[in-house]
């Protein structure tokens, strides 16, 4: 056998050995599984939040169409627009997660293809060497014809095996082309989602400005209530004391509302009816329609240990920069403003003795004493390192908000 035939045979054996040595790739692929799994989870969460926001927006738009009172219609319209903003935010997050997922899969595939290409490059070089040798030259060398016949026999037996071995590689190359197409489609979807988000944010800003003007025109008693709330905030030792003070005020208002009104004096004293027992306020244990205030992931859970050894009384969410923040449930704004160490905060009183506290807002679009519905816009998250805290309590006892989310 001449030198070329021997080289070809050696290369063929190297190819087979190389394919047999691809088993460690399974371990390499497994090492990237956590990254792929986290990307898939992020994509699933974003898509679910997108669906939830779309359903909420559709329901609120229907409520707005059915509402006859101007106040109820305006409340539903604002909440519906806020839901559309959150739908667009979740759409951007879903597109970004899909791009990240496709990119990770493509990198894993590229590493695998790089290792599989190496033996094929050696084989291709050997075949090119054989193909460039003229047959007439082989006929002039002693023993060359016999070597040519032998080499072609080796090639005839090796080529079917090579085709079989490269079938999987050809499939992975096709998969690489599909991933590239998916990446381009995901990038296009992200650009469209970002455009929709900016449009809806402009609509939201215009609506907030209209609400601000109307609120200024209706100011009066609301200003006095805001002043009292601000005084209570200045007197409170900490945030827990502040929330507790508002809960006590809410409980007092509930008891006063349950009392009967004044009874007219009867013409005959003996005909005076016996006093009826005071009505008890209806308080169902539920908190209907409770939702998360922002789209995004939960970065800190309820009850986790924090500095000082205490337990976290709520959850913390990491939304997109400048994300829309909405009311988690229907109720009344007990406080809206700055609180030292927590940024802009909002405290909402709900029926049944429930209270929600939201912290970390960059701007607030509601005022003290204002009524809100579940999903009504409250303000915006910061543009840098956004972190929105949500605490839910009843009678001073913290409750995990995730247990109340529908």
Coordinates of C-alpha atoms in Angstrom, one line a residue:
X1 CA 0.0 0.0 0.0
X2 CA 1.5 3.4 -0.9
X3 CA 1.8 6.3 1.5
X4 CA -1.5 8.0 0.4
X5 CA -3.5 4.9 0.9
X6 CA -2.0 4.4 4.3
X7 CA -2.7 8.0 5.3
X8 CA -6.3 7.6 4.2
X9 CA -6.8 4.5 6.2
X10 CA -5.2 6.2 9.3
X11 CA -7.5 9.1 8.9
X12 CA -10.6 6.9 8.6
X13 CA -9.6 5.2 11.8
X14 CA -9.1 8.6 13.5
X15 CA -12.6 9.6 12.4
X16 CA -14.1 6.5 13.9
X17 CA -12.1 7.1 17.1
X18 CA -13.2 10.7 17.1
X19 CA -16.9 9.8 16.9
X20 CA -16.5 7.3 19.6
X21 CA -15.0 10.0 21.8
X22 CA -18.0 12.2 21.5
X23 CA -19.6 10.7 24.6
X24 CA -18.2 13.5 26.9
X25 CA -20.3 16.0 24.9
X26 CA -23.3 14.7 26.7
X27 CA -21.8 15.8 30.0
X28 CA -20.9 19.2 28.5
X29 CA -24.5 19.6 27.3
X30 CA -25.8 18.6 30.7
X31 CA -23.7 21.3 32.3
X32 CA -25.5 23.9 30.3
X33 CA -28.9 22.5 31.2
X34 CA -29.5 24.8 34.2
X35 CA -28.9 27.9 32.1
X36 CA -31.3 26.6 29.5
X37 CA -33.9 25.7 32.2
X38 CA -33.7 29.1 33.8
X39 CA -34.2 30.7 30.3
X40 CA -37.2 28.5 29.6
X41 CA -38.7 29.4 33.0
X42 CA -38.2 33.1 32.4
X43 CA -39.9 32.7 29.0
X44 CA -42.9 30.8 30.5
X45 CA -43.3 33.4 33.3
X46 CA -43.2 36.3 30.9
X47 CA -45.7 34.6 28.5
X48 CA -48.1 33.8 31.4
X49 CA -47.9 37.4 32.7
X50 CA -48.6 38.6 29.1
X51 CA -51.7 36.5 28.9
X52 CA -52.9 37.6 32.4
X53 CA -52.5 41.2 31.5
X54 CA -54.3 40.8 28.2
X55 CA -57.3 39.1 29.9
X56 CA -57.4 41.8 32.6
X57 CA -57.3 44.6 30.0
X58 CA -60.1 43.0 28.0
X59 CA -62.3 42.6 31.1
X60 CA -61.7 46.1 32.2
X61 CA -62.4 47.5 28.7
X62 CA -65.7 45.6 28.8
X63 CA -66.5 47.1 32.3
X64 CA -65.7 50.5 31.0
X65 CA -68.1 50.1 28.1
X66 CA -70.9 48.9 30.4
X67 CA -70.3 51.6 33.1
X68 CA -72.8 54.4 33.2
X69 CA -71.2 56.7 35.8
X70 CA -68.4 58.8 34.6
X71 CA -66.2 58.0 37.6
X72 CA -66.6 54.3 37.2
X73 CA -65.9 54.5 33.5
X74 CA -62.7 56.6 34.0
X75 CA -61.5 54.1 36.7
X76 CA -62.0 51.2 34.4
X77 CA -60.3 53.0 31.4
X78 CA -57.3 53.9 33.5
X79 CA -56.9 50.3 34.8
X80 CA -57.4 48.9 31.3
X81 CA -54.7 51.1 29.8
X82 CA -52.3 50.2 32.7
X83 CA -53.0 46.5 31.9
X84 CA -52.1 47.1 28.3
X85 CA -48.9 48.7 29.4
X86 CA -48.1 45.7 31.5
X87 CA -49.0 43.4 28.6
X88 CA -46.5 45.2 26.4
X89 CA -43.9 45.0 29.2
X90 CA -44.4 41.3 29.5
X91 CA -44.2 41.0 25.7
X92 CA -40.8 42.6 25.7
X93 CA -39.6 40.3 28.5
X94 CA -40.9 37.3 26.6
X95 CA -39.1 38.3 23.4
X96 CA -35.9 38.9 25.3
X97 CA -36.1 35.6 27.1
X98 CA -36.7 33.8 23.8
X99 CA -33.7 35.5 22.2
X100 CA -31.6 34.4 25.2
X101 CA -32.9 30.9 25.0
X102 CA -32.1 30.6 21.3
X103 CA -28.7 32.2 21.8
X104 CA -27.8 29.6 24.5
X105 CA -29.0 26.7 22.4
X106 CA -26.9 28.0 19.4
X107 CA -23.8 28.4 21.5
X108 CA -24.1 24.8 22.8
X109 CA -24.7 23.5 19.3
X110 CA -21.7 25.5 18.0
X111 CA -19.4 23.9 20.5
X112 CA -20.6 20.5 19.6
X113 CA -20.2 21.1 15.9
X114 CA -16.7 22.5 16.4
X115 CA -15.6 19.2 17.9
X116 CA -17.3 17.1 15.2
X117 CA -15.9 19.2 12.3
X118 CA -12.3 18.4 13.2
X119 CA -12.1 14.8 12.0
X120 CA -14.1 15.7 8.9
X121 CA -11.5 18.4 8.1
X122 CA -8.8 15.7 8.2
X123 CA -10.8 13.3 6.1
X124 CA -11.5 16.1 3.5
X125 CA -7.8 16.9 3.3
X126 CA -7.0 13.2 2.7
X127 CA -9.6 12.9 0.0
X128 CA -8.4 16.0 -1.7
X129 CA -4.9 14.7 -1.7
X130 CA -6.0 11.5 -3.4
X131 CA -8.3 13.3 -5.9
X132 CA -5.4 15.6 -7.0
X133 CA -3.1 12.6 -7.9
X134 CA -3.5 12.0 -11.7
X135 CA -4.3 8.5 -12.7
X136 CA -1.8 8.6 -15.6
X137 CA 1.0 9.3 -13.1
X138 CA -0.1 6.4 -11.0
X139 CA 0.3 4.1 -14.0
X140 CA 4.0 5.1 -14.5
X141 CA 5.0 4.1 -10.9
X142 CA 5.8 0.5 -10.0
X143 CA 2.9 -1.0 -8.1
X144 CA 0.9 2.1 -8.4
X145 CA -2.0 0.6 -10.2
X146 CA -2.4 -2.1 -7.6
X147 CA -2.3 0.6 -4.9
X148 CA -4.9 2.6 -6.8
X149 CA -7.2 -0.3 -6.9
X150 CA -6.7 -1.0 -3.2
X151 CA -7.2 2.6 -2.3
X152 CA -10.5 2.8 -4.2
X153 CA -11.6 -0.4 -2.5
X154 CA -10.9 1.3 0.9
X155 CA -12.8 4.4 -0.2
X156 CA -15.7 2.3 -1.4
X157 CA -16.1 0.7 2.0
X158 CA -15.4 3.9 4.0
X159 CA -17.7 6.3 2.2
X160 CA -21.0 4.6 3.2
X161 CA -19.8 4.6 6.8
X162 CA -18.8 8.2 6.6
X163 CA -22.2 9.1 5.2
X164 CA -23.9 7.3 8.1
X165 CA -21.7 8.9 10.7
X166 CA -22.3 12.4 9.2
X167 CA -26.1 12.1 9.0
X168 CA -26.4 13.4 12.6
X169 CA -24.0 16.2 11.8
X170 CA -26.0 17.3 8.8
X171 CA -29.1 17.3 11.0
X172 CA -27.4 19.5 13.6
X173 CA -26.3 21.9 10.8
X174 CA -30.0 22.2 9.8
X175 CA -30.9 22.8 13.4
X176 CA -28.3 25.6 13.5
X177 CA -30.0 27.3 10.5
X178 CA -33.4 26.9 12.2
X179 CA -32.0 28.5 15.4
X180 CA -30.6 31.4 13.5
X181 CA -34.0 32.0 11.8
X182 CA -35.7 31.8 15.2
X183 CA -33.3 34.3 16.7
X184 CA -34.0 36.8 13.9
X185 CA -37.8 36.3 14.4
X186 CA -37.4 36.8 18.1
X187 CA -35.4 40.0 17.6
X188 CA -38.1 41.3 15.3
X189 CA -40.8 40.5 17.8
X190 CA -38.8 42.3 20.5
X191 CA -38.6 45.4 18.4
X192 CA -42.3 45.4 17.8
X193 CA -43.1 44.8 21.5
X194 CA -40.8 47.7 22.4
X195 CA -42.6 50.0 20.0
X196 CA -46.0 49.0 21.4
X197 CA -44.7 49.6 24.9
X198 CA -43.5 53.1 24.1
X199 CA -46.9 54.0 22.5
X200 CA -48.9 52.7 25.5
X201 CA -46.6 54.5 27.9
X202 CA -47.2 57.8 26.1
X203 CA -51.0 57.1 26.3
X204 CA -50.6 56.3 30.0
X205 CA -48.6 59.6 30.6
X206 CA -51.3 61.6 28.8
X207 CA -54.0 60.0 30.9
X208 CA -52.1 60.6 34.1
X209 CA -51.8 64.3 33.2
X210 CA -55.5 64.6 32.7
X211 CA -56.2 62.9 36.0
X212 CA -53.8 65.3 37.7
X213 CA -55.6 68.3 36.4
X214 CA -59.0 66.9 37.5
X215 CA -57.6 66.1 40.9
X216 CA -56.3 69.7 41.3
X217 CA -59.8 71.0 40.4
X218 CA -61.4 68.7 42.9
X219 CA -58.9 69.4 45.7
X220 CA -60.2 70.6 49.1
X221 CA -61.1 67.9 51.6
X222 CA -58.6 65.7 49.9
X223 CA -55.8 68.2 50.7
X224 CA -56.8 68.1 54.4
X225 CA -56.8 64.3 54.5
X226 CA -53.4 64.3 52.7
X227 CA -52.0 66.7 55.4
X228 CA -53.3 64.4 58.2
X229 CA -51.7 61.4 56.5
X230 CA -48.4 63.3 56.1
X231 CA -48.5 64.2 59.8
X232 CA -49.0 60.6 60.8
X233 CA -46.1 59.6 58.6
X234 CA -43.9 62.1 60.4
X235 CA -44.9 60.8 63.8
X236 CA -44.6 57.1 63.0
X237 CA -41.4 55.5 64.4
X238 CA -41.1 53.1 61.5
X239 CA -43.0 51.8 58.5
X240 CA -44.8 49.1 60.6
X241 CA -46.0 51.8 62.9
X242 CA -47.2 53.9 60.0
X243 CA -49.2 51.0 58.5
X244 CA -50.6 50.2 61.9
X245 CA -51.8 53.7 62.4
X246 CA -53.7 53.7 59.1
X247 CA -55.2 50.3 60.0
X248 CA -56.5 51.8 63.2
X249 CA -58.0 54.7 61.4
X250 CA -59.6 52.4 58.9
X251 CA -61.1 50.2 61.6
X252 CA -62.5 53.4 63.3
X253 CA -64.1 54.5 60.1
X254 CA -65.6 51.1 59.6
X255 CA -67.2 51.1 63.1
X256 CA -68.6 54.6 62.6
X257 CA -70.0 53.6 59.2
X258 CA -71.8 50.6 60.9
X259 CA -73.6 52.8 63.4
X260 CA -77.3 53.7 62.8
X261 CA -78.1 57.3 62.0
X262 CA -79.9 59.6 64.4
X263 CA -83.5 58.6 65.2
X264 CA -86.3 61.3 65.1
X265 CA -87.8 62.1 68.5
X266 CA -91.3 60.5 68.8
X267 CA -94.3 62.5 69.6
X268 CA -95.1 60.3 72.5
X269 CA -92.2 59.2 74.8
X270 CA -93.8 55.9 75.5
X271 CA -93.8 55.0 71.8
X272 CA -90.1 55.3 71.5
X273 CA -88.7 52.0 70.0
X274 CA -86.0 50.1 71.8
X275 CA -82.5 50.7 70.4
X276 CA -81.6 48.1 67.8
X277 CA -78.2 46.5 68.1
X278 CA -75.5 48.2 66.0
X279 CA -75.0 46.7 62.6
X280 CA -71.8 44.8 62.2
X281 CA -69.8 45.6 59.1
X282 CA -69.7 42.8 56.6
X283 CA -66.2 41.4 56.4
X284 CA -65.7 38.5 54.2
X285 CA -62.3 36.8 54.7
X286 CA -61.5 37.1 51.1
X287 CA -59.6 39.7 49.1
X288 CA -61.1 39.3 45.7
X289 CA -59.2 40.0 42.5
X290 CA -55.8 40.5 44.1
X291 CA -52.9 40.8 41.6
X292 CA -49.2 41.5 41.6
X293 CA -48.4 45.2 41.1
X294 CA -45.8 44.7 38.4
X295 CA -44.7 42.2 35.8
X296 CA -41.4 40.5 36.5
X297 CA -39.9 38.0 38.8
X298 CA -40.0 37.6 42.5
X299 CA -36.5 38.4 43.7
X300 CA -37.2 38.0 47.5
X301 CA -39.8 35.8 49.1
X302 CA -42.2 36.2 52.0
X303 CA -40.6 35.1 55.3
X304 CA -37.0 35.1 54.1
X305 CA -34.5 36.1 56.7
X306 CA -33.2 39.6 56.4
X307 CA -30.6 41.8 58.2
X308 CA -30.9 41.7 62.0
X309 CA -32.4 38.1 62.0
X310 CA -36.0 39.2 61.3
X311 CA -38.2 37.8 58.6
X312 CA -39.3 39.6 55.5
X313 CA -43.0 40.7 56.0
X314 CA -43.7 40.7 52.2
X315 CA -42.2 40.0 48.8
X316 CA -39.8 42.0 46.5
X317 CA -40.2 42.0 42.7
X318 CA -37.7 42.9 40.1
X319 CA -39.6 44.5 37.1
X320 CA -38.3 46.2 34.0
X321 CA -36.8 49.6 34.4
X322 CA -39.6 52.2 34.5
X323 CA -42.3 49.5 34.7
X324 CA -45.9 50.4 35.3
X325 CA -47.0 49.8 39.0
X326 CA -50.7 49.1 39.6
X327 CA -52.9 48.6 42.6
X328 CA -52.9 45.0 43.7
X329 CA -56.5 45.2 44.8
X330 CA -59.5 47.6 45.0
X331 CA -59.6 50.0 47.9
X332 CA -58.7 53.5 49.1
X333 CA -55.4 55.3 49.1
X334 CA -54.5 55.9 52.7
X335 CA -51.1 57.4 52.0
X336 CA -49.1 58.2 48.9
X337 CA -45.8 60.0 49.1
X338 CA -42.1 59.8 50.2
X339 CA -41.0 57.8 53.3
X340 CA -37.4 57.9 54.4
X341 CA -35.5 54.8 53.4
X342 CA -38.2 53.4 51.2
X343 CA -38.6 56.0 48.4
X344 CA -42.1 56.7 47.3
X345 CA -44.6 54.4 48.9
X346 CA -48.4 53.8 48.6
X347 CA -50.6 52.4 51.3
X348 CA -54.0 51.0 50.2
X349 CA -56.9 50.1 52.6
X350 CA -59.0 47.2 51.3
X351 CA -62.3 46.0 52.6
X352 CA -62.3 43.4 55.3
X353 CA -59.5 45.0 57.2
X354 CA -56.8 44.3 54.7
X355 CA -53.9 46.7 54.0
X356 CA -51.4 46.7 51.1
X357 CA -48.0 48.5 51.3
X358 CA -46.0 49.2 48.1
X359 CA -42.5 50.5 48.4
X360 CA -39.7 51.5 46.0
X361 CA -41.7 53.6 43.4
X362 CA -40.0 56.3 41.5
X363 CA -43.1 58.3 40.8
X364 CA -46.7 58.3 42.1
X365 CA -49.8 59.1 40.1
X366 CA -52.4 58.8 42.9
X367 CA -53.4 61.0 45.8
X368 CA -54.4 60.3 49.4
X369 CA -58.1 59.5 49.7
X370 CA -58.5 58.4 46.1
X371 CA -60.4 55.2 45.4
X372 CA -58.7 52.6 43.2
X373 CA -59.6 49.3 41.6
X374 CA -57.5 46.2 41.2
X375 CA -55.1 47.2 38.4
X376 CA -55.5 51.0 38.7
X377 CA -52.2 52.8 37.9
X378 CA -50.2 53.9 40.9
X379 CA -47.0 55.1 39.4
X380 CA -43.7 53.9 37.8
X381 CA -40.8 51.8 39.0
X382 CA -37.3 53.4 38.9
X383 CA -35.3 53.5 35.7
X384 CA -32.2 52.1 37.5
X385 CA -32.2 48.9 39.6
X386 CA -36.0 48.7 40.1
X387 CA -37.1 46.9 43.2
X388 CA -40.8 47.0 44.2
X389 CA -41.8 45.7 47.6
X390 CA -45.3 44.5 48.4
X391 CA -46.6 43.8 51.9
X392 CA -50.1 42.6 52.7
X393 CA -51.4 42.5 56.3
X394 CA -54.7 42.1 58.2
X395 CA -55.0 43.4 61.7
X396 CA -51.3 44.0 61.9
X397 CA -50.4 40.4 60.9
X398 CA -48.4 40.0 57.7
X399 CA -49.8 37.6 55.1
X400 CA -48.0 36.2 52.0
X401 CA -49.3 38.2 49.1
X402 CA -48.7 35.2 46.7
X403 CA -51.3 33.2 48.7
X404 CA -53.9 35.8 47.8
X405 CA -53.0 36.3 44.1
X406 CA -55.7 34.7 41.9

